[in-house]
Short mmCIF file of C-alpha atoms and ligand atoms in Angstrom, two decimals:
data_model
loop_
_atom_site.label_atom_id
_atom_site.label_comp_id
_atom_site.label_asym_id
_atom_site.label_seq_id
_atom_site.Cartn_x
_atom_site.Cartn_y
_atom_site.Cartn_z
CA MET A 1398 -18.65 1.02 -22.03
CA THR A 1399 -15.09 0.62 -20.68
CA ASP A 1400 -13.96 -2.99 -20.35
CA VAL A 1401 -12.24 -2.54 -17.02
CA ILE A 1402 -12.15 0.24 -14.42
CA VAL A 1403 -9.07 0.09 -12.24
CA ILE A 1404 -9.58 1.90 -8.91
CA GLY A 1405 -6.33 3.20 -7.45
CA GLY A 1406 -3.49 4.87 -9.34
CA GLY A 1407 -0.51 3.58 -7.33
CA ALA A 1408 2.18 1.31 -8.75
CA VAL A 1409 -0.11 -1.71 -8.59
CA GLY A 1410 -3.18 -0.13 -10.22
CA LEU A 1411 -1.19 1.53 -13.00
CA CYS A 1412 0.75 -1.69 -13.77
CA VAL A 1413 -2.53 -3.63 -13.90
CA ALA A 1414 -4.05 -1.01 -16.27
CA GLU A 1415 -0.98 -1.20 -18.51
CA ALA A 1416 -1.11 -5.01 -18.63
CA LEU A 1417 -4.81 -4.85 -19.55
CA VAL A 1418 -4.26 -2.29 -22.29
CA ARG A 1419 -1.33 -4.26 -23.70
CA ARG A 1420 -3.72 -7.19 -24.06
CA GLY A 1421 -6.15 -5.07 -26.09
CA ALA A 1422 -8.68 -4.16 -23.36
CA SER A 1423 -9.99 -0.67 -22.72
CA ALA A 1424 -9.08 0.52 -19.19
CA LEU A 1425 -9.76 3.58 -17.07
CA VAL A 1426 -7.86 4.36 -13.90
CA LEU A 1427 -9.63 6.32 -11.15
CA GLU A 1428 -7.39 7.84 -8.49
CA SER A 1429 -8.48 9.76 -5.42
CA GLY A 1430 -5.57 12.16 -5.43
CA ALA A 1431 -2.53 12.45 -7.72
CA ALA A 1432 -1.42 9.21 -9.39
CA GLY A 1433 1.48 7.56 -7.60
CA ALA A 1434 1.40 9.98 -4.67
CA GLN A 1435 0.76 7.53 -1.80
CA ALA A 1436 2.82 4.47 -0.82
CA SER A 1437 4.23 4.25 -4.29
CA ALA A 1438 6.01 7.59 -4.04
CA GLY A 1439 8.76 7.92 -1.43
CA ASN A 1440 9.73 4.27 -0.99
CA ALA A 1441 13.20 2.81 -1.53
CA GLY A 1442 12.30 1.50 -5.01
CA TRP A 1443 14.06 -1.86 -4.71
CA ILE A 1444 13.19 -4.68 -7.03
CA THR A 1445 14.18 -7.37 -4.64
CA PRO A 1446 12.82 -10.84 -5.22
CA GLY A 1447 15.59 -11.86 -2.79
CA ILE A 1448 13.71 -10.30 0.13
CA SER A 1449 10.66 -12.52 -0.31
CA ASN A 1450 10.29 -13.11 3.38
CA PRO A 1451 6.80 -12.34 4.72
CA VAL A 1452 6.67 -9.64 7.42
CA PRO A 1453 5.20 -12.03 10.03
CA ALA A 1454 8.22 -14.19 10.69
CA PRO A 1455 9.20 -16.39 13.64
CA GLY A 1456 10.54 -14.00 16.28
CA THR A 1457 8.83 -10.86 14.91
CA VAL A 1458 6.32 -10.57 17.76
CA PRO A 1459 8.81 -10.87 20.70
CA GLN A 1460 11.11 -8.41 18.80
CA ALA A 1461 8.19 -5.97 18.31
CA LEU A 1462 7.40 -6.18 22.05
CA ARG A 1463 11.01 -5.45 22.98
CA TRP A 1464 11.06 -2.43 20.71
CA MET A 1465 7.51 -1.31 21.54
CA LEU A 1466 8.39 1.73 23.62
CA ASP A 1467 11.35 2.96 21.59
CA PRO A 1468 10.30 5.66 19.04
CA ALA A 1469 13.62 5.14 17.22
CA SER A 1470 13.24 1.41 16.72
CA PRO A 1471 12.89 -0.05 13.22
CA LEU A 1472 9.59 -1.73 14.17
CA LEU A 1473 7.18 0.19 16.26
CA VAL A 1474 3.66 -0.73 17.41
CA ARG A 1475 1.57 2.21 18.42
CA PRO A 1476 -0.78 0.74 21.08
CA THR A 1477 -4.44 0.89 20.10
CA LEU A 1478 -7.52 -1.04 21.29
CA ARG A 1479 -9.25 -0.78 17.87
CA PRO A 1480 -11.02 -4.18 17.54
CA SER A 1481 -9.99 -4.67 13.90
CA PHE A 1482 -6.37 -4.09 14.85
CA LEU A 1483 -6.55 -6.55 17.78
CA ARG A 1484 -8.01 -9.20 15.50
CA TRP A 1485 -5.41 -8.40 12.85
CA SER A 1486 -2.62 -8.68 15.42
CA TYR A 1487 -3.86 -12.11 16.52
CA ASP A 1488 -3.90 -13.30 12.88
CA PHE A 1489 -0.45 -11.76 12.35
CA TRP A 1490 0.87 -13.64 15.37
CA ARG A 1491 -0.58 -16.93 14.02
CA SER A 1492 1.23 -16.29 10.74
CA THR A 1493 4.60 -16.22 12.47
CA SER A 1494 4.63 -20.00 12.89
CA PRO A 1495 7.59 -21.54 10.99
CA ARG A 1496 5.20 -23.50 8.78
CA ARG A 1497 3.09 -20.51 7.70
CA TYR A 1498 6.14 -18.34 7.29
CA SER A 1499 7.83 -20.81 5.01
CA ALA A 1500 4.68 -21.37 2.98
CA GLY A 1501 4.29 -17.61 2.58
CA MET A 1502 7.91 -17.31 1.48
CA ALA A 1503 7.39 -20.04 -1.11
CA ALA A 1504 4.44 -18.16 -2.55
CA LEU A 1505 6.35 -14.85 -2.65
CA VAL A 1506 9.35 -16.48 -4.25
CA ALA A 1507 7.15 -17.89 -7.02
CA LEU A 1508 5.67 -14.46 -7.69
CA GLY A 1509 8.99 -12.70 -7.29
CA ALA A 1510 10.61 -14.95 -9.88
CA ARG A 1511 8.64 -12.91 -12.45
CA ALA A 1512 9.61 -9.50 -11.11
CA LEU A 1513 12.64 -8.67 -13.27
CA GLY A 1514 11.07 -10.05 -16.46
CA ALA A 1515 7.93 -8.02 -15.85
CA TYR A 1516 10.05 -4.82 -15.52
CA ASP A 1517 11.83 -5.71 -18.71
CA ALA A 1518 8.42 -6.13 -20.41
CA LEU A 1519 7.47 -2.62 -19.29
CA ARG A 1520 10.66 -1.23 -20.76
CA ASP A 1521 10.07 -3.16 -24.00
CA GLU A 1522 6.57 -1.66 -24.22
CA GLY A 1523 8.19 1.79 -24.10
CA VAL A 1524 7.33 2.81 -20.53
CA GLU A 1525 9.99 5.28 -19.43
CA PHE A 1526 11.42 5.21 -15.86
CA GLU A 1527 14.71 5.33 -14.00
CA MET A 1528 16.05 1.86 -13.34
CA HIS A 1529 19.49 0.68 -12.17
CA ALA A 1530 20.90 -2.85 -12.25
CA ASP A 1531 23.80 -2.67 -9.70
CA GLY A 1532 22.53 -5.32 -7.28
CA LEU A 1533 21.87 -4.72 -3.58
CA LEU A 1534 24.49 -4.87 -0.81
CA PHE A 1535 23.41 -6.04 2.64
CA VAL A 1536 25.78 -4.58 5.26
CA ALA A 1537 26.03 -5.67 8.91
CA HIS A 1538 27.94 -4.56 11.94
CA THR A 1539 27.50 -7.95 13.70
CA GLU A 1540 28.14 -11.49 12.58
CA GLU A 1541 24.71 -12.53 13.97
CA GLU A 1542 22.78 -10.19 11.64
CA LEU A 1543 24.89 -11.28 8.67
CA ALA A 1544 24.33 -14.97 9.41
CA ALA A 1545 20.53 -14.45 9.86
CA GLU A 1546 20.26 -12.64 6.52
CA LEU A 1547 22.36 -15.19 4.75
CA ALA A 1548 20.19 -17.99 6.16
CA ALA A 1549 17.00 -16.19 4.89
CA LEU A 1550 18.57 -15.87 1.43
CA ARG A 1551 19.62 -19.52 1.41
CA ASP A 1552 16.02 -20.50 2.41
CA GLN A 1553 14.74 -18.54 -0.55
CA GLN A 1554 17.32 -20.14 -2.87
CA ALA A 1555 16.07 -23.55 -1.70
CA LEU A 1556 12.55 -22.44 -2.70
CA GLY A 1557 13.60 -21.32 -6.17
CA TYR A 1558 15.08 -17.81 -5.81
CA GLY A 1559 17.54 -17.71 -8.72
CA GLY A 1560 19.58 -14.56 -8.01
CA ARG A 1561 23.28 -14.62 -7.15
CA VAL A 1562 24.12 -14.42 -3.44
CA GLU A 1563 27.73 -13.57 -2.64
CA PRO A 1564 28.80 -13.41 1.03
CA LEU A 1565 31.71 -10.96 1.63
CA ASP A 1566 34.11 -10.45 4.52
CA ALA A 1567 34.66 -7.02 6.02
CA ALA A 1568 37.60 -6.12 3.75
CA ALA A 1569 35.78 -7.20 0.58
CA THR A 1570 32.67 -5.26 1.64
CA LEU A 1571 34.64 -2.10 2.23
CA ALA A 1572 36.51 -2.56 -1.05
CA LEU A 1573 33.20 -2.94 -2.90
CA GLU A 1574 31.61 0.08 -1.22
CA PRO A 1575 34.08 2.84 -0.27
CA ALA A 1576 31.29 4.96 1.25
CA LEU A 1577 31.00 2.62 4.19
CA ALA A 1578 32.52 3.55 7.59
CA ALA A 1579 34.71 1.21 9.57
CA GLY A 1580 32.93 -1.25 11.84
CA VAL A 1581 31.48 -3.39 9.13
CA ALA A 1582 31.48 -7.11 10.02
CA GLY A 1583 30.75 -8.12 6.42
CA GLY A 1584 28.24 -7.95 3.63
CA ILE A 1585 26.23 -9.95 1.15
CA LEU A 1586 26.02 -8.82 -2.45
CA VAL A 1587 22.72 -9.88 -4.00
CA ALA A 1588 23.98 -9.14 -7.44
CA ASP A 1589 20.91 -9.47 -9.67
CA GLU A 1590 18.58 -7.15 -7.72
CA ARG A 1591 17.73 -3.78 -9.27
CA HIS A 1592 16.22 -0.53 -8.15
CA VAL A 1593 13.98 2.09 -9.64
CA ARG A 1594 13.06 5.63 -8.72
CA PRO A 1595 9.41 4.74 -7.94
CA GLU A 1596 7.98 8.14 -8.79
CA THR A 1597 9.32 7.71 -12.30
CA VAL A 1598 7.67 4.31 -12.63
CA THR A 1599 4.21 5.71 -11.78
CA SER A 1600 4.64 8.86 -13.82
CA GLY A 1601 6.02 6.84 -16.75
CA LEU A 1602 3.07 4.44 -16.57
CA ALA A 1603 0.50 7.22 -16.38
CA ALA A 1604 2.06 8.95 -19.38
CA HIS A 1605 2.29 5.67 -21.32
CA LEU A 1606 -1.37 4.81 -20.62
CA ARG A 1607 -2.57 8.27 -21.68
CA ALA A 1608 -0.53 8.07 -24.88
CA ARG A 1609 -2.41 4.85 -25.67
CA GLY A 1610 -5.81 6.45 -25.06
CA ALA A 1611 -6.43 5.01 -21.61
CA ALA A 1612 -7.54 7.72 -19.20
CA VAL A 1613 -5.86 8.11 -15.81
CA ARG A 1614 -8.41 10.32 -13.96
CA GLU A 1615 -6.89 12.00 -10.91
CA HIS A 1616 -8.84 13.50 -7.98
CA ALA A 1617 -11.58 10.99 -8.74
CA HIS A 1618 -12.41 9.36 -5.45
CA VAL A 1619 -14.59 6.23 -5.70
CA ASP A 1620 -17.26 6.01 -2.98
CA ARG A 1621 -18.78 2.70 -3.88
CA VAL A 1622 -18.74 -0.28 -6.25
CA GLU A 1623 -22.02 -2.08 -7.00
CA ARG A 1624 -23.27 -4.85 -9.20
CA ASP A 1625 -25.13 -3.41 -12.25
CA GLY A 1626 -26.83 -6.07 -14.36
CA GLU A 1627 -24.05 -8.04 -16.06
CA GLY A 1628 -21.48 -5.41 -15.24
CA TRP A 1629 -20.48 -3.03 -12.49
CA ALA A 1630 -21.38 0.50 -11.45
CA VAL A 1631 -18.61 2.64 -9.96
CA ARG A 1632 -19.91 5.55 -7.99
CA LEU A 1633 -18.01 8.82 -7.54
CA ALA A 1634 -19.38 12.08 -6.14
CA GLY A 1635 -22.20 13.08 -8.55
CA GLU A 1636 -21.31 10.53 -11.16
CA THR A 1637 -21.74 6.81 -11.93
CA LEU A 1638 -19.44 5.04 -14.37
CA ARG A 1639 -20.31 1.63 -15.82
CA CYS A 1640 -17.96 -1.16 -16.90
CA GLU A 1641 -17.77 -4.87 -17.46
CA ARG A 1642 -15.07 -5.58 -14.84
CA VAL A 1643 -13.45 -3.83 -11.92
CA VAL A 1644 -10.00 -4.14 -10.32
CA ILE A 1645 -9.68 -2.57 -6.90
CA ALA A 1646 -6.06 -1.63 -6.24
CA THR A 1647 -6.48 1.03 -3.59
CA GLY A 1648 -3.59 -0.01 -1.38
CA ALA A 1649 -4.09 0.16 2.33
CA ALA A 1650 -7.65 1.62 1.76
CA THR A 1651 -8.92 -1.39 -0.21
CA GLY A 1652 -10.96 -2.82 2.65
CA ARG A 1653 -13.23 0.28 2.55
CA LEU A 1654 -14.57 -0.45 -0.94
CA LEU A 1655 -15.04 -4.18 -0.23
CA ALA A 1656 -16.81 -3.79 3.11
CA PRO A 1657 -20.21 -2.65 1.68
CA LEU A 1658 -20.15 -5.85 -0.43
CA GLY A 1659 -19.90 -7.81 2.84
CA ILE A 1660 -16.23 -8.74 2.28
CA THR A 1661 -13.59 -8.30 4.90
CA LEU A 1662 -10.04 -7.73 3.74
CA PRO A 1663 -8.08 -7.15 6.97
CA LEU A 1664 -5.56 -4.59 5.76
CA GLU A 1665 -3.47 -2.47 8.06
CA GLY A 1666 -1.25 0.37 6.96
CA ALA A 1667 2.37 -0.44 7.92
CA LYS A 1668 3.79 3.03 7.97
CA GLY A 1669 7.25 3.73 6.72
CA TYR A 1670 9.36 6.84 6.33
CA SER A 1671 11.98 8.27 4.00
CA PHE A 1672 13.93 11.35 3.17
CA THR A 1673 15.68 12.17 -0.06
CA ASP A 1674 18.80 14.33 -0.14
CA PRO A 1675 19.28 15.97 -3.55
CA ALA A 1676 22.94 16.76 -2.75
CA PRO A 1677 24.13 14.06 -0.37
CA PRO A 1678 27.49 14.40 1.38
CA VAL A 1679 28.19 10.67 0.51
CA ARG A 1680 27.04 8.64 -2.40
CA PRO A 1681 27.14 4.82 -2.26
CA LEU A 1682 27.64 3.04 -5.56
CA ARG A 1683 24.57 0.82 -5.23
CA PRO A 1684 21.62 0.38 -2.85
CA LEU A 1685 22.60 -0.64 0.67
CA TYR A 1686 20.54 -2.48 3.28
CA LEU A 1687 21.86 -1.46 6.72
CA LEU A 1688 20.89 -4.61 8.54
CA GLU A 1689 20.85 -3.82 12.27
CA ALA A 1690 19.09 -0.46 11.54
CA LYS A 1691 16.80 -2.00 8.93
CA VAL A 1692 17.33 1.06 6.78
CA GLY A 1693 17.52 1.11 3.01
CA VAL A 1694 19.71 3.54 1.11
CA SER A 1695 18.98 4.08 -2.61
CA PRO A 1696 21.21 6.20 -4.92
CA TYR A 1697 19.32 7.87 -7.70
CA ASP A 1698 20.31 10.10 -10.59
CA GLY A 1699 19.09 13.08 -8.64
CA GLY A 1700 19.93 12.26 -5.01
CA LEU A 1701 20.13 9.70 -2.23
CA ARG A 1702 17.10 8.23 -0.38
CA PHE A 1703 17.02 6.73 3.07
CA ALA A 1704 13.90 4.62 3.74
CA GLY A 1705 12.77 2.35 6.44
CA THR A 1706 10.91 1.71 9.73
CA LEU A 1707 7.70 -0.20 10.08
CA GLU A 1708 5.09 1.31 12.30
CA LEU A 1709 1.85 -0.47 13.09
CA GLY A 1710 -1.29 1.05 14.58
CA SER A 1711 -0.94 4.49 12.92
CA ARG A 1712 -3.72 5.64 10.60
CA ASP A 1713 -2.29 8.71 8.95
CA VAL A 1714 0.82 9.73 7.14
CA HIS A 1715 1.95 12.38 9.58
CA VAL A 1716 5.76 12.57 9.52
CA ASP A 1717 7.22 11.89 13.01
CA ASP A 1718 10.62 13.62 13.15
CA ARG A 1719 11.95 11.02 15.60
CA ARG A 1720 11.52 8.34 12.94
CA LEU A 1721 13.38 10.47 10.40
CA ARG A 1722 16.19 11.01 12.87
CA ALA A 1723 16.43 7.23 13.23
CA LEU A 1724 17.11 6.98 9.52
CA ASP A 1725 19.62 9.82 9.68
CA ASP A 1726 21.39 8.16 12.71
CA ALA A 1727 21.79 5.03 10.64
CA GLY A 1728 23.62 7.13 8.03
CA MET A 1729 25.93 8.43 10.78
CA ARG A 1730 26.77 4.90 11.94
CA TYR A 1731 27.28 3.16 8.61
CA LEU A 1732 28.49 5.83 6.13
CA GLU A 1733 31.87 7.59 6.18
CA GLY A 1734 31.40 11.34 6.11
CA TRP A 1735 27.59 11.32 6.43
CA ARG A 1736 26.31 14.59 7.91
CA SER A 1737 22.93 15.21 9.59
CA ASN A 1738 20.80 17.84 8.01
CA PRO A 1739 17.43 18.46 9.78
CA GLY A 1740 16.34 20.47 6.73
CA ARG A 1741 15.72 17.37 4.65
CA ALA A 1742 12.06 17.01 3.84
CA GLY A 1743 10.54 13.74 5.16
CA TRP A 1744 7.91 11.51 3.67
CA ALA A 1745 5.66 8.80 5.13
CA GLY A 1746 3.58 6.18 3.41
CA MET A 1747 1.36 3.28 4.31
CA ARG A 1748 2.41 -0.17 3.04
CA PRO A 1749 -0.74 -2.25 2.65
CA LEU A 1750 -0.18 -5.23 4.96
CA LEU A 1751 -2.42 -8.26 5.40
CA PRO A 1752 -1.90 -10.31 8.59
CA ASP A 1753 -0.18 -13.21 6.75
CA GLY A 1754 2.13 -10.77 4.85
CA LEU A 1755 0.98 -12.02 1.44
CA PRO A 1756 -0.85 -9.87 -1.11
CA ALA A 1757 -4.45 -10.42 -2.13
CA ILE A 1758 -4.53 -10.91 -5.94
CA GLY A 1759 -7.35 -12.27 -8.04
CA PRO A 1760 -11.11 -12.53 -8.40
CA VAL A 1761 -13.50 -11.93 -5.54
CA PRO A 1762 -15.47 -15.22 -5.36
CA GLY A 1763 -19.19 -14.77 -5.81
CA HIS A 1764 -18.77 -11.33 -7.43
CA ASP A 1765 -18.18 -12.04 -11.11
CA GLY A 1766 -15.90 -9.50 -12.72
CA LEU A 1767 -14.64 -8.01 -9.47
CA HIS A 1768 -10.91 -8.43 -8.71
CA VAL A 1769 -8.46 -7.08 -6.19
CA ALA A 1770 -4.71 -6.44 -6.22
CA THR A 1771 -3.31 -5.17 -2.95
CA GLY A 1772 -1.46 -6.07 0.23
CA HIS A 1773 2.01 -6.14 -1.26
CA ALA A 1774 3.49 -4.76 1.95
CA MET A 1775 7.31 -4.28 1.63
CA LEU A 1776 7.27 -5.61 -1.94
CA GLY A 1777 4.77 -3.49 -3.87
CA ILE A 1778 7.37 -1.97 -6.21
CA THR A 1779 9.07 -5.27 -6.71
CA LEU A 1780 5.87 -7.13 -7.45
CA ALA A 1781 3.53 -4.59 -9.08
CA PRO A 1782 4.42 -5.46 -12.76
CA ALA A 1783 4.55 -9.24 -11.94
CA THR A 1784 1.14 -8.96 -10.25
CA ALA A 1785 -0.24 -7.22 -13.33
CA GLU A 1786 1.14 -9.90 -15.61
CA ILE A 1787 -0.63 -12.72 -13.72
CA LEU A 1788 -3.82 -10.80 -12.95
CA ALA A 1789 -4.60 -9.32 -16.37
CA PRO A 1790 -5.32 -12.71 -17.97
CA ALA A 1791 -7.48 -13.63 -15.00
CA VAL A 1792 -9.53 -10.41 -15.44
CA LEU A 1793 -9.85 -10.82 -19.18
CA SER A 1794 -10.28 -14.58 -19.59
CA GLY A 1795 -10.59 -16.08 -16.09
CA ARG A 1796 -7.23 -17.83 -16.35
CA ALA A 1797 -4.49 -16.37 -14.19
CA GLY A 1798 -0.82 -16.61 -15.11
CA LEU A 1799 0.04 -18.28 -11.80
CA ASP A 1800 -1.79 -20.36 -9.17
CA LEU A 1801 -3.47 -17.61 -7.16
CA THR A 1802 -4.52 -19.85 -4.22
CA PRO A 1803 -1.99 -18.42 -1.75
CA PHE A 1804 -3.17 -14.92 -2.62
CA SER A 1805 -6.92 -15.62 -2.57
CA VAL A 1806 -9.23 -12.95 -1.04
CA ALA A 1807 -11.23 -15.83 0.38
CA ARG A 1808 -8.41 -16.94 2.64
CA PHE A 1809 -9.75 -14.64 5.36
CA ASP A 1810 -12.85 -15.40 7.39
CA ASN A 1811 -15.41 -14.20 4.87
CA ARG A 1812 -18.79 -15.78 5.34
CA ALA A 1813 -20.18 -13.48 2.62
CA LEU A 1814 -17.98 -15.08 -0.04
CA HIS A 1815 -19.54 -17.82 -2.12
CA GLY A 1816 -17.31 -20.79 -2.63
CA ARG A 1817 -15.61 -19.96 0.66
CA ARG A 1818 -15.35 -23.51 1.80
CA THR A 1819 -13.78 -24.60 -1.46
CA THR A 1820 -11.19 -21.82 -1.48
CA THR A 1821 -10.23 -22.16 2.18
CA THR A 1822 -9.90 -25.91 1.74
CA ARG A 1823 -7.62 -25.34 -1.23
CA ARG A 1824 -5.59 -22.90 0.86
CA ALA A 1825 -5.34 -25.42 3.69
CA GLN A 1826 -4.15 -28.03 1.17
CA TRP A 1827 -1.64 -25.56 -0.20
CA LEU A 1828 -0.30 -24.90 3.33
CA GLU A 1829 0.01 -28.63 3.85
CA SER A 1830 1.77 -29.16 0.57
CA THR A 1831 4.37 -26.47 1.27
CA SER A 1832 5.12 -27.48 4.89
C1 FAD B 1001 9.37 3.49 3.52
C2 FAD B 1001 8.94 2.44 2.50
C3 FAD B 1001 9.90 1.81 1.71
C4 FAD B 1001 9.48 0.87 0.77
N1 FAD B 1001 10.46 0.33 -0.07
C5 FAD B 1001 10.07 -0.59 -0.99
C6 FAD B 1001 11.04 -1.15 -1.82
O1 FAD B 1001 12.22 -0.84 -1.80
N2 FAD B 1001 10.62 -2.12 -2.72
C7 FAD B 1001 9.31 -2.50 -2.81
O2 FAD B 1001 9.00 -3.44 -3.54
N3 FAD B 1001 8.35 -1.94 -2.05
C8 FAD B 1001 8.69 -1.02 -1.13
N4 FAD B 1001 7.77 -0.43 -0.33
C9 FAD B 1001 6.35 -0.92 -0.47
C10 FAD B 1001 5.63 -0.21 -1.58
O3 FAD B 1001 5.86 1.15 -1.50
C11 FAD B 1001 4.16 -0.53 -1.52
O4 FAD B 1001 3.95 -1.90 -1.35
C12 FAD B 1001 3.48 -0.09 -2.81
O5 FAD B 1001 3.76 1.24 -3.11
C13 FAD B 1001 1.98 -0.30 -2.71
O6 FAD B 1001 1.41 0.12 -3.98
P1 FAD B 1001 -0.15 0.20 -4.17
O7 FAD B 1001 -0.38 0.63 -5.57
O8 FAD B 1001 -0.78 -1.02 -3.68
O9 FAD B 1001 -0.64 1.33 -3.13
P2 FAD B 1001 -0.57 2.92 -3.22
O10 FAD B 1001 0.64 3.41 -3.88
O11 FAD B 1001 -0.91 3.49 -1.86
O12 FAD B 1001 -1.76 3.22 -4.26
C14 FAD B 1001 -3.10 3.12 -3.92
C15 FAD B 1001 -3.81 4.28 -4.54
O13 FAD B 1001 -5.24 4.14 -4.39
C16 FAD B 1001 -5.78 5.44 -4.22
N5 FAD B 1001 -7.08 5.30 -3.59
C17 FAD B 1001 -7.39 4.88 -2.34
N6 FAD B 1001 -8.72 4.85 -2.14
C18 FAD B 1001 -9.29 5.22 -3.31
C19 FAD B 1001 -10.63 5.40 -3.75
N7 FAD B 1001 -11.66 5.16 -2.90
N8 FAD B 1001 -10.84 5.84 -4.99
C20 FAD B 1001 -9.80 6.11 -5.84
N9 FAD B 1001 -8.51 5.95 -5.45
C21 FAD B 1001 -8.26 5.53 -4.22
C22 FAD B 1001 -4.76 6.15 -3.28
O14 FAD B 1001 -4.89 7.53 -3.43
C23 FAD B 1001 -3.46 5.61 -3.82
O15 FAD B 1001 -2.88 6.48 -4.82
C24 FAD B 1001 8.12 0.54 0.61
C25 FAD B 1001 7.16 1.23 1.36
C26 FAD B 1001 7.53 2.17 2.31
C27 FAD B 1001 6.49 2.88 3.10
#
């Protein structure tokens, strides 16, 4: 019998499987489609512990309301009366209080502190992927945006973020990045951040796991997970697999496998878009975050990727051309010599977003041997290996590599979870202690 079945072959599931195998466990990954083909595919690939601010931040809701009717805005809410979305929106709004926001940031900074080391560990293990260590340059056209970003970075430094933060005036920004057009008010170089080509991380992990005898089964959609004596039964069409422990890492779809167990994990897909130009007219030297547009630009060995926008209320990955045009328009405004090309193929993916903006990582109370790892929102690539490093010991020995209280599944209103009162009380204490 396999020790652990990991359901979901995105960046998070594959990293968890690798961390388990590295610790001597046998692991099997089951993936509905092709490994790494969902949210983990077309994203910007930044490893950015310096952007550890939860999505629900003070001011996010009024901003979203102002942008609501503009299909080109960086944050778009598609109106829906779906009850789960209304409830989620209410919880999201509550999470925008300064106290909850800063507690969430502290938790993400603590997890993010392990991000670079966890990527180095993957490299040391022989996992092959494209990674660059050129830092990340924030670029703004207005002093206000620049000041707001610098304040967020300083807040994170106060909470323990250890990366270098170098504010630059307009001349220094243009000197550092000749691809920028005039009009820049200034920049911030966050010098220790890195970026990967995310598709190479998932393909590298899948190849690495297979080479070590761990199967990554694609086109293996899991319908249900059930208790089976001391272990677990994982049901696929026409087949049942048995194992001692299960990790559910099915991204934005994770709630569907937990619901039959009576557990609510209020995940929404926060849709984002990208396009990748294999022969771009301009090539920045390092990743750029175009602050007013909220667009990320990532240079890779084989092209240039524009990624961004956050769309709530959508339930599929249909590519809306207006959102792609918004990415392209940002290129026109910020990059010298950028040219539109409607022929570029677009991509859309669903970031798994919980209403407080923090991931859910750890055991499911009352369901011995069942664990989750999802909800990484804007930071799934940054945090996938670090998540695996802290979760794998919890799966194998019950002792996580970090206090998982802020990430507990039981923080949501789950009457079905045993020990609910204990965990929610611990979370309340954690919120108090970080305020
Ligand atoms: C435009 C955009 C830009 C982004 N940029 C960055 C960035 O620069 N840095 C960063 O850190 N993060 C970034 N992100 C976020 C990041 O992409 C996600 O947080 C991350 O990919 C989530 O990984 P995952 O493994 O949880 O989910 P996924 O990659 O979606 O993987 C989940 C997998 O589970 C499978 N699955 C679902 N249901 C089942 C089932 N029942 N049975 C079997 N398999 C199932 C799915 O097919 C899928 O492959 C970005 C996201 C977007 C959209």
